[in-house]
Amino acid sequence: MDRKALLELTGKYQSPLYVYDTEKIISQYKKITGAFSKVKNLKINYAAKALSNINILKVFNSLKSGLDTVSIQEVKLGLKAGFAPENIIYTPNGVSLQEIEDVAKLGIQINIDNLSILELFGQKHPKVPVCIRINPHIMAGGNSKISVGHIDSKFGISIHQVPHIKRVVENTGMRINGVHMHTGSDILDIDTFLRASEILFNTAKEFDNIDFIDFGSGFKVPYKEGDISTNIEELGKKLSQRFNNFCKEYGKDVTLMFEPGKFLVSEAGYFLAKVNVIKQTTSTVFAGIDSGLNHLIRPMFYNSYHHIENISNPKGRERFYSIVGYICESDTFGSNRRINEISEGDILCFHNAGAYCYSMASNYNSRYRPAEVMIYKGKDYLIRKRETFEDILKNQVEVSV
């Protein structure tokens, strides 16, 4: 996506605006499948929570991807997008037994991450095979909020509780058909990932009829020029060899699964916002835009970095700006960024806006959520309308007071 095309889209659909380049999504999907091409049975399940617009889900379905979901609503979105039930895996956390049962009725692969629910589900539905989510007690990820495999995490069943899992299986007669882990996001240390994988292999050996092993994801993508990212090719080479050896030891060709979200859609997304005001203070030059943490909360929530460029003045003299939003909070997108000179009315482009950006948007300050546009085979499509005041009031019930 070049600057001219993005400016044209902003003129056509107004700002703020999310734009998704499906060519990049497809190339990332081919990159990960290519890295594990030596594995006989490979299944990539796109993590719907990263970007759940139904049109993006349809793109992944056309690629023969599976779908990783964490709620019954995501499951229903996946089914509506055309995914077959057997191509959807459901990995909730802290939900009710009723929701899990409702998902199971739809024919979806269930992944359970706590002993209590495992026992209750096994007692009531012993013929429904389930996957178990293991907590390997491995600290990984780029931020404490996205590190989910350590000992104090709420996610997964402790690796030390495998004997308890086996006791539940024996008492209920249920079948465990998969094992799963997810250590965290923004993983750079391949050796740490491989160490956690060994824990998962050893866990899989505890069960006689495993169909798949799900290694989660969390692969890091570059956020700025010169940034480092997960070497997916190296990981593919090392893990594929180990996985193939495991299959020989196990006596069965099981399926290798991943559930990438950010890796597949982050770099495909662009967020476009217009500069409302340039404000000079005693120490800082602020560029205030027509957006805020209600549209893109990651910098405030995760301290994440998004490269910001002025696509209206790409050759202007570089100056230092702090890019801030219009929300009644300290919603700073970037402090003291070196950006081509910004004037009021310019369009700023935020990169890596495909994953966990729109999906975490809100109506905070009673602001509208922005529109979404998808570029598919060179053509732009409006895939979500910009909200209106009627949308703000839609589900509110006025009473006489």
Short mmCIF file of C-alpha atoms in Angstrom, two decimals, residues 96-233:
data_model
loop_
_atom_site.label_atom_id
_atom_site.label_comp_id
_atom_site.label_asym_id
_atom_site.label_seq_id
_atom_site.Cartn_x
_atom_site.Cartn_y
_atom_site.Cartn_z
CA SER A 96 -19.45 -21.32 31.83
CA LEU A 97 -19.95 -25.03 31.25
CA GLN A 98 -23.17 -24.07 29.44
CA GLU A 99 -21.28 -22.09 26.79
CA ILE A 100 -18.86 -24.96 26.22
CA GLU A 101 -21.78 -27.36 25.84
CA ASP A 102 -23.50 -25.02 23.39
CA VAL A 103 -20.35 -24.87 21.27
CA ALA A 104 -19.94 -28.67 21.42
CA LYS A 105 -23.47 -29.06 20.02
CA LEU A 106 -22.30 -27.18 16.92
CA GLY A 107 -19.69 -29.86 16.21
CA ILE A 108 -16.71 -27.68 17.13
CA GLN A 109 -13.43 -29.02 18.54
CA ILE A 110 -13.39 -28.18 22.26
CA ASN A 111 -10.21 -27.17 24.09
CA ILE A 112 -10.51 -27.15 27.90
CA ASP A 113 -8.06 -25.36 30.20
CA ASN A 114 -9.11 -26.25 33.73
CA LEU A 115 -9.63 -29.45 35.69
CA SER A 116 -13.02 -28.58 37.12
CA ILE A 117 -14.67 -28.01 33.74
CA LEU A 118 -12.82 -30.99 32.27
CA GLU A 119 -14.34 -33.29 34.89
CA LEU A 120 -17.84 -31.82 34.59
CA PHE A 121 -17.78 -31.98 30.80
CA GLY A 122 -16.36 -35.51 30.83
CA GLN A 123 -19.08 -36.72 33.19
CA LYS A 124 -21.86 -35.31 31.02
CA HIS A 125 -20.36 -35.82 27.54
CA PRO A 126 -17.83 -38.68 27.69
CA LYS A 127 -18.19 -39.39 23.97
CA VAL A 128 -17.17 -35.88 22.89
CA PRO A 129 -13.37 -35.79 22.37
CA VAL A 130 -11.62 -32.77 23.82
CA CYS A 131 -8.24 -31.11 23.64
CA ILE A 132 -6.52 -29.97 26.82
CA ARG A 133 -4.64 -26.70 27.20
CA ILE A 134 -1.42 -27.15 29.14
CA ASN A 135 0.38 -24.40 31.04
CA PRO A 136 4.07 -25.24 30.51
CA HIS A 137 5.27 -22.70 33.12
CA ILE A 138 7.41 -20.96 30.52
CA MET A 139 7.73 -17.17 30.62
CA ALA A 140 7.57 -15.84 27.08
CA GLY A 141 6.16 -12.82 25.29
CA GLY A 142 6.92 -9.16 24.88
CA ASN A 143 4.71 -7.80 27.67
CA SER A 144 3.28 -9.10 30.94
CA LYS A 145 -0.24 -8.69 29.57
CA ILE A 146 0.51 -11.07 26.69
CA SER A 147 2.63 -13.62 28.55
CA VAL A 148 0.20 -16.44 29.24
CA GLY A 149 2.27 -19.59 29.83
CA HIS A 150 3.99 -18.75 33.11
CA ILE A 151 3.25 -20.26 36.51
CA ASP A 152 1.02 -17.38 37.68
CA SER A 153 -1.06 -17.29 34.51
CA LYS A 154 -4.80 -17.98 34.60
CA PHE A 155 -4.50 -19.94 31.36
CA GLY A 156 -4.13 -23.69 31.01
CA ILE A 157 -3.80 -26.70 33.28
CA SER A 158 -0.44 -26.89 35.03
CA ILE A 159 2.00 -29.36 33.55
CA HIS A 160 2.32 -30.71 37.09
CA GLN A 161 -1.37 -31.62 37.08
CA VAL A 162 -1.22 -34.08 34.19
CA PRO A 163 -1.76 -36.99 36.64
CA HIS A 164 -5.01 -35.30 37.66
CA ILE A 165 -6.03 -35.05 34.00
CA LYS A 166 -5.36 -38.75 33.53
CA ARG A 167 -7.43 -39.55 36.60
CA VAL A 168 -10.37 -37.57 35.18
CA VAL A 169 -10.01 -39.39 31.86
CA GLU A 170 -9.99 -42.78 33.57
CA ASN A 171 -12.98 -41.94 35.78
CA THR A 172 -15.14 -40.50 33.00
CA GLY A 173 -14.04 -42.61 30.04
CA MET A 174 -13.63 -39.44 27.96
CA ARG A 175 -11.09 -39.17 25.15
CA ILE A 176 -8.32 -36.62 24.90
CA ASN A 177 -7.65 -36.07 21.18
CA GLY A 178 -5.26 -33.12 21.35
CA VAL A 179 -2.87 -31.16 23.54
CA HIS A 180 -2.32 -27.42 23.32
CA MET A 181 -0.20 -24.60 24.69
CA HIS A 182 0.25 -20.88 24.11
CA THR A 183 3.14 -19.22 25.92
CA GLY A 184 2.60 -15.62 24.85
CA SER A 185 2.94 -13.08 22.05
CA ASP A 186 5.97 -11.41 20.49
CA ILE A 187 8.19 -14.47 20.91
CA LEU A 188 11.77 -14.01 19.74
CA ASP A 189 13.64 -16.78 21.54
CA ILE A 190 13.15 -19.88 19.40
CA ASP A 191 14.99 -22.03 21.95
CA THR A 192 12.45 -21.06 24.63
CA PHE A 193 9.63 -22.01 22.28
CA LEU A 194 11.29 -25.33 21.48
CA ARG A 195 11.81 -26.00 25.20
CA ALA A 196 8.11 -25.50 25.78
CA SER A 197 7.41 -27.74 22.80
CA GLU A 198 9.32 -30.58 24.45
CA ILE A 199 6.98 -30.27 27.42
CA LEU A 200 4.04 -30.59 25.05
CA PHE A 201 5.52 -33.64 23.31
CA ASN A 202 6.04 -35.34 26.67
CA THR A 203 2.46 -34.53 27.64
CA ALA A 204 1.11 -35.96 24.38
CA LYS A 205 2.85 -39.26 25.13
CA GLU A 206 0.68 -39.58 28.24
CA PHE A 207 -2.38 -40.13 26.05
CA ASP A 208 -2.94 -43.02 23.66
CA ASN A 209 -4.98 -41.53 20.85
CA ILE A 210 -3.89 -37.97 20.14
CA ASP A 211 -4.93 -36.55 16.74
CA PHE A 212 -3.16 -33.21 16.92
CA ILE A 213 -0.72 -31.07 18.88
CA ASP A 214 -1.43 -27.32 18.94
CA PHE A 215 1.63 -25.18 19.64
CA GLY A 216 -0.25 -21.87 19.84
CA SER A 217 1.58 -18.96 18.25
CA GLY A 218 2.87 -15.58 19.39
CA PHE A 219 5.36 -15.09 16.56
CA LYS A 220 6.72 -11.54 16.48
CA VAL A 221 6.46 -9.31 13.43
CA PRO A 222 8.61 -6.21 12.81
CA TYR A 223 7.10 -2.92 13.99
CA LYS A 224 9.68 -0.52 12.59
CA GLU A 225 12.61 -0.40 10.22
CA GLY A 226 15.41 -2.66 11.41
CA ASP A 227 13.18 -4.34 13.99
CA ILE A 228 13.76 -8.00 14.75
CA SER A 229 11.08 -10.66 14.39
CA THR A 230 10.61 -14.37 14.91
CA ASN A 231 12.71 -16.34 12.43
CA ILE A 232 9.83 -18.48 11.24
CA GLU A 233 12.01 -20.33 8.73
#
